[in-house]
């Protein structure tokens, strides 16, 4: 295939894809319109069938009337013959012949219309069943289409939620790290301030038990109860001026 032929084939394939995509996007609307067209044709077929049925009923009525007329004229012709009125019998015979001709014509027409009526009735019934089935399938397709759109929206929303949650988690971790850094700086500043004013050295001496003299009542009582040889001199606080008085 030549280069121009390949290009033409590619363009034609692209046009077909665009046309199919457009048809798919309008598939529900096209399907609804096709069902409406089928229902319109079905209504027309019903109207035609009603016309045929009315014509057949008229033919059947004429047949019944003509057959009843033939029976009546036959009885009258026999009576005329018995009465010796051959002239009347001859006129009745001619009318009976005309009636039989009409009966034959109507019967032939009825034999032609009845099969057509039955065929149209079966076609209409089959078409009604197909349209009903098609409507049911269309409703199912619409329900599935709505469900798919809902699922797609949920999936898209979930994806957005997950993305936002991921960003929120990252932001939370950054905040925690920043708080840890700030807390570390504050602790370091407190330690530096303690070193500068000597309080940290005093704390370390107390923790080591150096230079920690206790003057609690329990300590003084323990010293008073110690043996005399090992009793240390207990320094009591000097009396106040009120005690001297």
PDB file of N, CA and C in Angstrom, residues 46 63 92 111 176 199 209 241:
ATOM      1  N   UNK A  46     -52.066  -1.096  14.012  1.00  0.00           N
ATOM      2  CA  UNK A  46     -53.333  -1.344  14.715  1.00  0.00           C
ATOM      3  C   UNK A  46     -54.498  -0.657  14.006  1.00  0.00           C
ATOM      4  N   UNK A  63     -73.219 -11.327   4.280  1.00  0.00           N
ATOM      5  CA  UNK A  63     -73.387 -12.753   4.028  1.00  0.00           C
ATOM      6  C   UNK A  63     -74.581 -13.311   4.793  1.00  0.00           C
ATOM      7  N   UNK A  92     -88.693 -14.764  -8.346  1.00  0.00           N
ATOM      8  CA  UNK A  92     -87.971 -15.139  -7.121  1.00  0.00           C
ATOM      9  C   UNK A  92     -86.717 -15.946  -7.451  1.00  0.00           C
ATOM     10  N   UNK A 111     -62.728 -14.734   2.520  1.00  0.00           N
ATOM     11  CA  UNK A 111     -61.638 -15.722   2.525  1.00  0.00           C
ATOM     12  C   UNK A 111     -60.286 -15.069   2.249  1.00  0.00           C
ATOM     13  N   UNK A 176       4.416  18.040  62.954  1.00  0.00           N
ATOM     14  CA  UNK A 176       5.016  17.320  64.084  1.00  0.00           C
ATOM     15  C   UNK A 176       6.532  17.517  64.124  1.00  0.00           C
ATOM     16  N   UNK A 199      22.661  27.233  88.311  1.00  0.00           N
ATOM     17  CA  UNK A 199      21.649  26.363  88.903  1.00  0.00           C
ATOM     18  C   UNK A 199      21.826  24.931  88.452  1.00  0.00           C
ATOM     19  N   UNK A 209      24.628  14.006  96.043  1.00  0.00           N
ATOM     20  CA  UNK A 209      24.630  13.919  97.504  1.00  0.00           C
ATOM     21  C   UNK A 209      25.727  14.715  98.156  1.00  0.00           C
ATOM     22  N   UNK A 241      13.751  36.750 120.635  1.00  0.00           N
ATOM     23  CA  UNK A 241      13.593  37.711 121.693  1.00  0.00           C
ATOM     24  C   UNK A 241      12.368  37.421 122.519  1.00  0.00           C
TER      25      UNK A 241
END
